[in-house]
């Protein structure tokens, strides 16, 4: 089995930074690439924040923080970035044109050994496999949030070489993730496909005026002993993101739900990140001690 | 607001027994009615078992058990059962013909003051409101499991008198439940509607061979920090019950999923209760310490 030592992260956003940091914690040499210098600076901030959390949770020791950080390099130079890469984890903007451009560029620059993985949320690896120039080494390898929701989806496209699966499975475990195999291409992989079904049902209960947002969330929270319900989860995901995923669906229920989301988005209510969505932050009603009993 | 003192439970199955017991714990006088003497004996067994759990969880004190039980009467005589009832909670077999018969009978026997509630899981109150003879006093009042999943759905039909809602809301709280209002009739109320959407999506991932049962469950468990995933939940619900709810749906995904469930049911694999479903009991794989990491 091909050995992985050097990991290249393409795109220094939140998720890319978290993947890079976990790889460094797991003893890999990591290079984080972005076209913007400012994104790389922001990436280091994200890593410092996550490291604090990792220390607090006992994932690493305080005194190991500097060593972890010495394993990470930042660059805006694509040639430098890719020259020793054993594997690329791409987390650039969720836009097919941007991803195509990046994969064309790095497909040409990367050494023959380099394995290509995309962390896309809703696009499919087959959309970028050909343009990368090495479809057999191309696979989706999709993280959730790396440190708390520790699932990584391994989703090959029809042209992915079968040997890549056990290699990525092993790599995922070394990154402290629970690897799951998505045997056929599926937008949203496994978890997001189920989450979207749940959220769609919650949206339908609301748009058909069967239940209030609070009662729908209470039902879920109490029955599954969870800290939030579907609308709290939506606020967490971002209503703009949820709208993007829903807006092009053809069925009536999705159209109604997209219209509801759009109403919030148009008012600037994007969820937790904007301070208001279905609930108000930083103290949403569902976190009140008497939310369930009042 | 009409005062509730005497509660009549129709149908001494597991859920009826649990509702009756909680009502007794909450200081109501309770009568449990069933046509079978043996069902009443079994009901008392259920109550003893639940009381042990309630003591263990600190819901009641050991020394209060006898007093709670003195508040409960058992009878096979419908006249005796109903004569002082302020409210009826009906949990007879989930069969329209049986429920119609029971509501016709008790509609004729009950005093004018008696409020009628049905604990049906998937049928609608409007199916029984007219035959009960007092549609304005008829409402669905649906428990989940009373002691752990403490949600009660209040679901009126179009003819339910609006005053009944706050009364049932208050009664639900006194029974230590989280009452939620289902503003329009909806099969499966709020929670089950969402649960079915989730389970349907999980079924689709399996029947389309996108993910294995274990990987689907792992994805859910890790992302939501839950003790089981959709297939574990299905084993808990009972595959026969899930098949019943799914079998008459018209869409392709439901048909495929119903066929999968039927295959298990035909082999006697009904889930936890039969010792095997998607997993084997009493030690299902998802409870193994290394389920997520192996």
PDB file of N, CA and C in Angstrom, chain A residues 121-212:
ATOM      1  N   UNK A 121     -19.190  19.016  -0.601  1.00  0.00           N
ATOM      2  CA  UNK A 121     -20.349  18.641   0.209  1.00  0.00           C
ATOM      3  C   UNK A 121     -21.469  18.040  -0.627  1.00  0.00           C
ATOM      4  N   UNK A 122     -21.757  18.672  -1.793  1.00  0.00           N
ATOM      5  CA  UNK A 122     -22.913  18.211  -2.567  1.00  0.00           C
ATOM      6  C   UNK A 122     -22.619  17.891  -4.029  1.00  0.00           C
ATOM      7  N   UNK A 123     -21.399  18.184  -4.474  1.00  0.00           N
ATOM      8  CA  UNK A 123     -21.050  17.841  -5.855  1.00  0.00           C
ATOM      9  C   UNK A 123     -20.527  16.400  -5.868  1.00  0.00           C
ATOM     10  N   UNK A 124     -20.242  15.880  -7.055  1.00  0.00           N
ATOM     11  CA  UNK A 124     -19.831  14.477  -7.162  1.00  0.00           C
ATOM     12  C   UNK A 124     -18.412  14.372  -7.711  1.00  0.00           C
ATOM     13  N   UNK A 125     -17.635  13.388  -7.256  1.00  0.00           N
ATOM     14  CA  UNK A 125     -16.261  13.268  -7.741  1.00  0.00           C
ATOM     15  C   UNK A 125     -16.173  13.084  -9.259  1.00  0.00           C
ATOM     16  N   UNK A 126     -17.179  12.420  -9.848  1.00  0.00           N
ATOM     17  CA  UNK A 126     -17.130  12.211 -11.309  1.00  0.00           C
ATOM     18  C   UNK A 126     -17.157  13.526 -12.082  1.00  0.00           C
ATOM     19  N   UNK A 127     -17.590  14.612 -11.429  1.00  0.00           N
ATOM     20  CA  UNK A 127     -17.597  15.904 -12.112  1.00  0.00           C
ATOM     21  C   UNK A 127     -16.190  16.467 -12.326  1.00  0.00           C
ATOM     22  N   UNK A 128     -15.226  15.979 -11.542  1.00  0.00           N
ATOM     23  CA  UNK A 128     -13.871  16.554 -11.595  1.00  0.00           C
ATOM     24  C   UNK A 128     -12.790  15.522 -11.909  1.00  0.00           C
ATOM     25  N   UNK A 129     -13.177  14.244 -11.938  1.00  0.00           N
ATOM     26  CA  UNK A 129     -12.200  13.169 -12.118  1.00  0.00           C
ATOM     27  C   UNK A 129     -11.455  13.307 -13.445  1.00  0.00           C
ATOM     28  N   UNK A 130     -12.185  13.541 -14.529  1.00  0.00           N
ATOM     29  CA  UNK A 130     -11.565  13.603 -15.866  1.00  0.00           C
ATOM     30  C   UNK A 130     -10.639  14.810 -15.980  1.00  0.00           C
ATOM     31  N   UNK A 131     -11.116  15.964 -15.560  1.00  0.00           N
ATOM     32  CA  UNK A 131     -10.335  17.184 -15.722  1.00  0.00           C
ATOM     33  C   UNK A 131      -9.044  17.150 -14.893  1.00  0.00           C
ATOM     34  N   UNK A 132      -9.042  16.315 -13.836  1.00  0.00           N
ATOM     35  CA  UNK A 132      -7.840  16.195 -13.002  1.00  0.00           C
ATOM     36  C   UNK A 132      -6.734  15.431 -13.730  1.00  0.00           C
ATOM     37  N   UNK A 133      -7.117  14.692 -14.781  1.00  0.00           N
ATOM     38  CA  UNK A 133      -6.137  13.950 -15.556  1.00  0.00           C
ATOM     39  C   UNK A 133      -5.776  12.597 -14.976  1.00  0.00           C
ATOM     40  N   UNK A 134      -6.254  12.295 -13.781  1.00  0.00           N
ATOM     41  CA  UNK A 134      -5.989  10.964 -13.203  1.00  0.00           C
ATOM     42  C   UNK A 134      -7.222  10.444 -12.451  1.00  0.00           C
ATOM     43  N   UNK A 135      -8.264  10.122 -13.236  1.00  0.00           N
ATOM     44  CA  UNK A 135      -9.524   9.668 -12.620  1.00  0.00           C
ATOM     45  C   UNK A 135      -9.345   8.467 -11.689  1.00  0.00           C
ATOM     46  N   UNK A 136      -8.398   7.588 -12.021  1.00  0.00           N
ATOM     47  CA  UNK A 136      -8.221   6.377 -11.205  1.00  0.00           C
ATOM     48  C   UNK A 136      -7.702   6.706  -9.811  1.00  0.00           C
ATOM     49  N   UNK A 137      -7.080   7.872  -9.652  1.00  0.00           N
ATOM     50  CA  UNK A 137      -6.556   8.283  -8.337  1.00  0.00           C
ATOM     51  C   UNK A 137      -7.446   9.339  -7.684  1.00  0.00           C
ATOM     52  N   UNK A 138      -8.639   9.492  -8.220  1.00  0.00           N
ATOM     53  CA  UNK A 138      -9.538  10.554  -7.749  1.00  0.00           C
ATOM     54  C   UNK A 138     -10.705   9.955  -6.955  1.00  0.00           C
ATOM     55  N   UNK A 139     -10.985  10.539  -5.796  1.00  0.00           N
ATOM     56  CA  UNK A 139     -12.058  10.016  -4.937  1.00  0.00           C
ATOM     57  C   UNK A 139     -12.562  11.138  -4.040  1.00  0.00           C
ATOM     58  N   UNK A 140     -13.849  11.096  -3.676  1.00  0.00           N
ATOM     59  CA  UNK A 140     -14.331  12.033  -2.658  1.00  0.00           C
ATOM     60  C   UNK A 140     -13.947  11.486  -1.284  1.00  0.00           C
ATOM     61  N   UNK A 141     -13.500  12.392  -0.432  1.00  0.00           N
ATOM     62  CA  UNK A 141     -13.052  12.037   0.916  1.00  0.00           C
ATOM     63  C   UNK A 141     -13.559  13.200   1.763  1.00  0.00           C
ATOM     64  N   UNK A 142     -14.734  13.000   2.337  1.00  0.00           N
ATOM     65  CA  UNK A 142     -15.537  14.127   2.837  1.00  0.00           C
ATOM     66  C   UNK A 142     -15.641  14.134   4.362  1.00  0.00           C
ATOM     67  N   UNK A 143     -15.125  15.191   4.931  1.00  0.00           N
ATOM     68  CA  UNK A 143     -15.151  15.356   6.388  1.00  0.00           C
ATOM     69  C   UNK A 143     -16.404  16.106   6.823  1.00  0.00           C
ATOM     70  N   UNK A 144     -16.786  15.895   8.084  1.00  0.00           N
ATOM     71  CA  UNK A 144     -17.947  16.618   8.610  1.00  0.00           C
ATOM     72  C   UNK A 144     -17.446  17.843   9.377  1.00  0.00           C
ATOM     73  N   UNK A 145     -16.874  17.657  10.551  1.00  0.00           N
ATOM     74  CA  UNK A 145     -16.199  18.832  11.123  1.00  0.00           C
ATOM     75  C   UNK A 145     -14.857  18.464  11.757  1.00  0.00           C
ATOM     76  N   UNK A 146     -14.450  17.225  11.552  1.00  0.00           N
ATOM     77  CA  UNK A 146     -13.122  16.705  11.915  1.00  0.00           C
ATOM     78  C   UNK A 146     -12.936  16.458  13.423  1.00  0.00           C
ATOM     79  N   UNK A 147     -13.353  17.417  14.260  1.00  0.00           N
ATOM     80  CA  UNK A 147     -13.046  17.267  15.681  1.00  0.00           C
ATOM     81  C   UNK A 147     -14.208  16.802  16.555  1.00  0.00           C
ATOM     82  N   UNK A 148     -15.453  17.124  16.172  1.00  0.00           N
ATOM     83  CA  UNK A 148     -16.555  16.604  16.990  1.00  0.00           C
ATOM     84  C   UNK A 148     -17.372  15.567  16.207  1.00  0.00           C
ATOM     85  N   UNK A 149     -17.790  15.912  14.998  1.00  0.00           N
ATOM     86  CA  UNK A 149     -18.496  14.943  14.149  1.00  0.00           C
ATOM     87  C   UNK A 149     -17.428  14.238  13.311  1.00  0.00           C
ATOM     88  N   UNK A 150     -16.870  13.164  13.863  1.00  0.00           N
ATOM     89  CA  UNK A 150     -15.673  12.563  13.301  1.00  0.00           C
ATOM     90  C   UNK A 150     -15.988  11.470  12.271  1.00  0.00           C
ATOM     91  N   UNK A 151     -16.770  11.807  11.274  1.00  0.00           N
ATOM     92  CA  UNK A 151     -17.045  10.857  10.197  1.00  0.00           C
ATOM     93  C   UNK A 151     -16.343  11.348   8.939  1.00  0.00           C
ATOM     94  N   UNK A 152     -15.728  10.436   8.214  1.00  0.00           N
ATOM     95  CA  UNK A 152     -15.227  10.793   6.883  1.00  0.00           C
ATOM     96  C   UNK A 152     -15.858   9.825   5.874  1.00  0.00           C
ATOM     97  N   UNK A 153     -16.496  10.409   4.862  1.00  0.00           N
ATOM     98  CA  UNK A 153     -17.117   9.617   3.802  1.00  0.00           C
ATOM     99  C   UNK A 153     -16.096   9.331   2.714  1.00  0.00           C
ATOM    100  N   UNK A 154     -15.978   8.073   2.331  1.00  0.00           N
ATOM    101  CA  UNK A 154     -15.133   7.698   1.198  1.00  0.00           C
ATOM    102  C   UNK A 154     -16.080   7.358   0.055  1.00  0.00           C
ATOM    103  N   UNK A 155     -16.116   8.204  -0.953  1.00  0.00           N
ATOM    104  CA  UNK A 155     -17.066   7.990  -2.045  1.00  0.00           C
ATOM    105  C   UNK A 155     -16.351   7.969  -3.386  1.00  0.00           C
ATOM    106  N   UNK A 156     -16.086   6.775  -3.907  1.00  0.00           N
ATOM    107  CA  UNK A 156     -15.437   6.674  -5.219  1.00  0.00           C
ATOM    108  C   UNK A 156     -16.416   7.043  -6.333  1.00  0.00           C
ATOM    109  N   UNK A 157     -15.881   7.406  -7.489  1.00  0.00           N
ATOM    110  CA  UNK A 157     -16.711   7.504  -8.705  1.00  0.00           C
ATOM    111  C   UNK A 157     -16.430   6.222  -9.484  1.00  0.00           C
ATOM    112  N   UNK A 158     -17.184   5.947 -10.560  1.00  0.00           N
ATOM    113  CA  UNK A 158     -17.002   4.649 -11.240  1.00  0.00           C
ATOM    114  C   UNK A 158     -15.572   4.375 -11.708  1.00  0.00           C
ATOM    115  N   UNK A 159     -14.772   5.411 -11.937  1.00  0.00           N
ATOM    116  CA  UNK A 159     -13.413   5.193 -12.430  1.00  0.00           C
ATOM    117  C   UNK A 159     -12.332   5.130 -11.363  1.00  0.00           C
ATOM    118  N   UNK A 160     -12.707   5.263 -10.102  1.00  0.00           N
ATOM    119  CA  UNK A 160     -11.714   5.216  -9.020  1.00  0.00           C
ATOM    120  C   UNK A 160     -11.108   3.815  -8.928  1.00  0.00           C
ATOM    121  N   UNK A 161      -9.778   3.725  -8.825  1.00  0.00           N
ATOM    122  CA  UNK A 161      -9.142   2.410  -8.687  1.00  0.00           C
ATOM    123  C   UNK A 161      -9.513   1.805  -7.331  1.00  0.00           C
ATOM    124  N   UNK A 162      -9.933   0.531  -7.316  1.00  0.00           N
ATOM    125  CA  UNK A 162     -10.381  -0.090  -6.059  1.00  0.00           C
ATOM    126  C   UNK A 162      -9.334  -0.065  -4.935  1.00  0.00           C
ATOM    127  N   UNK A 163      -8.063  -0.056  -5.293  1.00  0.00           N
ATOM    128  CA  UNK A 163      -7.013  -0.045  -4.258  1.00  0.00           C
ATOM    129  C   UNK A 163      -7.019   1.233  -3.419  1.00  0.00           C
ATOM    130  N   UNK A 164      -7.639   2.256  -3.978  1.00  0.00           N
ATOM    131  CA  UNK A 164      -7.651   3.533  -3.266  1.00  0.00           C
ATOM    132  C   UNK A 164      -8.526   3.461  -2.000  1.00  0.00           C
ATOM    133  N   UNK A 165      -9.545   2.598  -2.032  1.00  0.00           N
ATOM    134  CA  UNK A 165     -10.523   2.540  -0.916  1.00  0.00           C
ATOM    135  C   UNK A 165      -9.849   2.137   0.403  1.00  0.00           C
ATOM    136  N   UNK A 166      -9.153   0.971   0.451  1.00  0.00           N
ATOM    137  CA  UNK A 166      -8.524   0.610   1.733  1.00  0.00           C
ATOM    138  C   UNK A 166      -7.473   1.624   2.170  1.00  0.00           C
ATOM    139  N   UNK A 167      -6.794   2.218   1.212  1.00  0.00           N
ATOM    140  CA  UNK A 167      -5.780   3.223   1.539  1.00  0.00           C
ATOM    141  C   UNK A 167      -6.427   4.430   2.226  1.00  0.00           C
ATOM    142  N   UNK A 168      -7.556   4.892   1.682  1.00  0.00           N
ATOM    143  CA  UNK A 168      -8.240   6.045   2.278  1.00  0.00           C
ATOM    144  C   UNK A 168      -8.902   5.664   3.601  1.00  0.00           C
ATOM    145  N   UNK A 169      -9.369   4.432   3.682  1.00  0.00           N
ATOM    146  CA  UNK A 169      -9.960   3.916   4.915  1.00  0.00           C
ATOM    147  C   UNK A 169      -8.933   4.000   6.051  1.00  0.00           C
ATOM    148  N   UNK A 170      -7.739   3.521   5.744  1.00  0.00           N
ATOM    149  CA  UNK A 170      -6.634   3.538   6.710  1.00  0.00           C
ATOM    150  C   UNK A 170      -6.228   4.970   7.068  1.00  0.00           C
ATOM    151  N   UNK A 171      -6.133   5.795   6.056  1.00  0.00           N
ATOM    152  CA  UNK A 171      -5.760   7.207   6.263  1.00  0.00           C
ATOM    153  C   UNK A 171      -6.826   7.904   7.141  1.00  0.00           C
ATOM    154  N   UNK A 172      -8.087   7.636   6.867  1.00  0.00           N
ATOM    155  CA  UNK A 172      -9.179   8.227   7.658  1.00  0.00           C
ATOM    156  C   UNK A 172      -9.080   7.845   9.129  1.00  0.00           C
ATOM    157  N   UNK A 173      -8.781   6.581   9.382  1.00  0.00           N
ATOM    158  CA  UNK A 173      -8.631   6.133  10.771  1.00  0.00           C
ATOM    159  C   UNK A 173      -7.461   6.846  11.446  1.00  0.00           C
ATOM    160  N   UNK A 174      -6.363   6.983  10.705  1.00  0.00           N
ATOM    161  CA  UNK A 174      -5.197   7.663  11.278  1.00  0.00           C
ATOM    162  C   UNK A 174      -5.519   9.127  11.593  1.00  0.00           C
ATOM    163  N   UNK A 175      -6.487   9.666  10.883  1.00  0.00           N
ATOM    164  CA  UNK A 175      -6.910  11.048  11.166  1.00  0.00           C
ATOM    165  C   UNK A 175      -7.982  11.081  12.262  1.00  0.00           C
ATOM    166  N   UNK A 176      -8.127   9.975  12.977  1.00  0.00           N
ATOM    167  CA  UNK A 176      -9.052   9.890  14.110  1.00  0.00           C
ATOM    168  C   UNK A 176     -10.520  10.024  13.684  1.00  0.00           C
ATOM    169  N   UNK A 177     -10.811   9.580  12.461  1.00  0.00           N
ATOM    170  CA  UNK A 177     -12.181   9.640  11.947  1.00  0.00           C
ATOM    171  C   UNK A 177     -12.802   8.240  11.905  1.00  0.00           C
ATOM    172  N   UNK A 178     -14.122   8.210  11.800  1.00  0.00           N
ATOM    173  CA  UNK A 178     -14.836   6.967  11.516  1.00  0.00           C
ATOM    174  C   UNK A 178     -15.100   6.957  10.009  1.00  0.00           C
ATOM    175  N   UNK A 179     -14.350   6.126   9.254  1.00  0.00           N
ATOM    176  CA  UNK A 179     -14.550   6.131   7.800  1.00  0.00           C
ATOM    177  C   UNK A 179     -15.798   5.315   7.430  1.00  0.00           C
ATOM    178  N   UNK A 180     -16.600   5.849   6.547  1.00  0.00           N
ATOM    179  CA  UNK A 180     -17.718   5.065   6.013  1.00  0.00           C
ATOM    180  C   UNK A 180     -17.631   5.060   4.492  1.00  0.00           C
ATOM    181  N   UNK A 181     -18.017   3.936   3.914  1.00  0.00           N
ATOM    182  CA  UNK A 181     -17.915   3.792   2.467  1.00  0.00           C
ATOM    183  C   UNK A 181     -19.246   4.117   1.800  1.00  0.00           C
ATOM    184  N   UNK A 182     -19.218   5.083   0.896  1.00  0.00           N
ATOM    185  CA  UNK A 182     -20.401   5.411   0.100  1.00  0.00           C
ATOM    186  C   UNK A 182     -20.181   4.712  -1.242  1.00  0.00           C
ATOM    187  N   UNK A 183     -20.847   3.563  -1.402  1.00  0.00           N
ATOM    188  CA  UNK A 183     -20.498   2.651  -2.482  1.00  0.00           C
ATOM    189  C   UNK A 183     -20.795   3.180  -3.883  1.00  0.00           C
ATOM    190  N   UNK A 184     -21.787   4.057  -3.955  1.00  0.00           N
ATOM    191  CA  UNK A 184     -22.132   4.682  -5.241  1.00  0.00           C
ATOM    192  C   UNK A 184     -22.226   6.179  -5.021  1.00  0.00           C
ATOM    193  N   UNK A 185     -21.985   6.933  -6.066  1.00  0.00           N
ATOM    194  CA  UNK A 185     -22.089   8.391  -5.934  1.00  0.00           C
ATOM    195  C   UNK A 185     -23.492   8.788  -5.468  1.00  0.00           C
ATOM    196  N   UNK A 186     -23.524   9.631  -4.443  1.00  0.00           N
ATOM    197  CA  UNK A 186     -24.795  10.071  -3.856  1.00  0.00           C
ATOM    198  C   UNK A 186     -24.602  11.499  -3.352  1.00  0.00           C
ATOM    199  N   UNK A 187     -25.369  12.456  -3.907  1.00  0.00           N
ATOM    200  CA  UNK A 187     -25.200  13.840  -3.437  1.00  0.00           C
ATOM    201  C   UNK A 187     -25.578  13.902  -1.954  1.00  0.00           C
ATOM    202  N   UNK A 188     -24.692  14.438  -1.141  1.00  0.00           N
ATOM    203  CA  UNK A 188     -24.966  14.478   0.305  1.00  0.00           C
ATOM    204  C   UNK A 188     -24.460  13.234   1.015  1.00  0.00           C
ATOM    205  N   UNK A 189     -23.797  12.354   0.266  1.00  0.00           N
ATOM    206  CA  UNK A 189     -23.230  11.145   0.876  1.00  0.00           C
ATOM    207  C   UNK A 189     -24.314  10.370   1.640  1.00  0.00           C
ATOM    208  N   UNK A 190     -23.998   9.978   2.893  1.00  0.00           N
ATOM    209  CA  UNK A 190     -24.959   9.205   3.683  1.00  0.00           C
ATOM    210  C   UNK A 190     -25.640  10.097   4.719  1.00  0.00           C
ATOM    211  N   UNK A 191     -24.860  10.731   5.561  1.00  0.00           N
ATOM    212  CA  UNK A 191     -25.445  11.502   6.657  1.00  0.00           C
ATOM    213  C   UNK A 191     -26.272  12.670   6.141  1.00  0.00           C
ATOM    214  N   UNK A 192     -25.706  13.459   5.241  1.00  0.00           N
ATOM    215  CA  UNK A 192     -26.438  14.644   4.776  1.00  0.00           C
ATOM    216  C   UNK A 192     -27.711  14.271   4.021  1.00  0.00           C
ATOM    217  N   UNK A 193     -27.682  13.112   3.356  1.00  0.00           N
ATOM    218  CA  UNK A 193     -28.888  12.644   2.673  1.00  0.00           C
ATOM    219  C   UNK A 193     -30.003  12.402   3.693  1.00  0.00           C
ATOM    220  N   UNK A 194     -29.642  11.788   4.820  1.00  0.00           N
ATOM    221  CA  UNK A 194     -30.637  11.524   5.868  1.00  0.00           C
ATOM    222  C   UNK A 194     -31.040  12.826   6.567  1.00  0.00           C
ATOM    223  N   UNK A 195     -30.044  13.666   6.840  1.00  0.00           N
ATOM    224  CA  UNK A 195     -30.329  14.937   7.511  1.00  0.00           C
ATOM    225  C   UNK A 195     -31.282  15.784   6.673  1.00  0.00           C
ATOM    226  N   UNK A 196     -31.063  15.799   5.357  1.00  0.00           N
ATOM    227  CA  UNK A 196     -31.921  16.589   4.475  1.00  0.00           C
ATOM    228  C   UNK A 196     -33.354  16.047   4.473  1.00  0.00           C
ATOM    229  N   UNK A 197     -33.490  14.710   4.578  1.00  0.00           N
ATOM    230  CA  UNK A 197     -34.828  14.119   4.642  1.00  0.00           C
ATOM    231  C   UNK A 197     -35.523  14.555   5.935  1.00  0.00           C
ATOM    232  N   UNK A 198     -34.783  14.534   7.018  1.00  0.00           N
ATOM    233  CA  UNK A 198     -35.335  14.967   8.307  1.00  0.00           C
ATOM    234  C   UNK A 198     -35.744  16.435   8.252  1.00  0.00           C
ATOM    235  N   UNK A 199     -34.823  17.256   7.763  1.00  0.00           N
ATOM    236  CA  UNK A 199     -35.072  18.700   7.715  1.00  0.00           C
ATOM    237  C   UNK A 199     -36.221  19.020   6.749  1.00  0.00           C
ATOM    238  N   UNK A 200     -36.280  18.281   5.657  1.00  0.00           N
ATOM    239  CA  UNK A 200     -37.387  18.460   4.711  1.00  0.00           C
ATOM    240  C   UNK A 200     -38.728  18.149   5.367  1.00  0.00           C
ATOM    241  N   UNK A 201     -38.764  17.099   6.173  1.00  0.00           N
ATOM    242  CA  UNK A 201     -40.000  16.728   6.869  1.00  0.00           C
ATOM    243  C   UNK A 201     -40.369  17.807   7.889  1.00  0.00           C
ATOM    244  N   UNK A 202     -39.372  18.324   8.600  1.00  0.00           N
ATOM    245  CA  UNK A 202     -39.623  19.395   9.574  1.00  0.00           C
ATOM    246  C   UNK A 202     -40.154  20.638   8.852  1.00  0.00           C
ATOM    247  N   UNK A 203     -39.535  20.949   7.706  1.00  0.00           N
ATOM    248  CA  UNK A 203     -39.977  22.100   6.922  1.00  0.00           C
ATOM    249  C   UNK A 203     -41.415  21.934   6.454  1.00  0.00           C
ATOM    250  N   UNK A 204     -41.760  20.719   6.079  1.00  0.00           N
ATOM    251  CA  UNK A 204     -43.116  20.453   5.608  1.00  0.00           C
ATOM    252  C   UNK A 204     -44.139  20.622   6.730  1.00  0.00           C
ATOM    253  N   UNK A 205     -43.777  20.159   7.941  1.00  0.00           N
ATOM    254  CA  UNK A 205     -44.677  20.316   9.096  1.00  0.00           C
ATOM    255  C   UNK A 205     -44.919  21.793   9.379  1.00  0.00           C
ATOM    256  N   UNK A 206     -43.879  22.601   9.168  1.00  0.00           N
ATOM    257  CA  UNK A 206     -44.017  24.044   9.404  1.00  0.00           C
ATOM    258  C   UNK A 206     -44.799  24.716   8.280  1.00  0.00           C
ATOM    259  N   UNK A 207     -44.419  24.457   7.015  1.00  0.00           N
ATOM    260  CA  UNK A 207     -45.084  25.173   5.916  1.00  0.00           C
ATOM    261  C   UNK A 207     -46.547  24.742   5.763  1.00  0.00           C
ATOM    262  N   UNK A 208     -46.874  23.537   6.186  1.00  0.00           N
ATOM    263  CA  UNK A 208     -48.284  23.114   6.163  1.00  0.00           C
ATOM    264  C   UNK A 208     -49.009  23.534   7.429  1.00  0.00           C
ATOM    265  N   UNK A 209     -48.297  24.278   8.280  1.00  0.00           N
ATOM    266  CA  UNK A 209     -48.879  24.774   9.538  1.00  0.00           C
ATOM    267  C   UNK A 209     -49.440  23.650  10.411  1.00  0.00           C
ATOM    268  N   UNK A 210     -48.710  22.533  10.447  1.00  0.00           N
ATOM    269  CA  UNK A 210     -49.106  21.427  11.330  1.00  0.00           C
ATOM    270  C   UNK A 210     -48.528  21.654  12.717  1.00  0.00           C
ATOM    271  N   UNK A 211     -47.318  22.151  12.776  1.00  0.00           N
ATOM    272  CA  UNK A 211     -46.709  22.416  14.081  1.00  0.00           C
ATOM    273  C   UNK A 211     -45.903  23.700  14.055  1.00  0.00           C
ATOM    274  N   UNK A 212     -45.693  24.282  15.226  1.00  0.00           N
ATOM    275  CA  UNK A 212     -44.841  25.473  15.325  1.00  0.00           C
ATOM    276  C   UNK A 212     -43.384  25.033  15.312  1.00  0.00           C
TER     277      UNK A 212
END
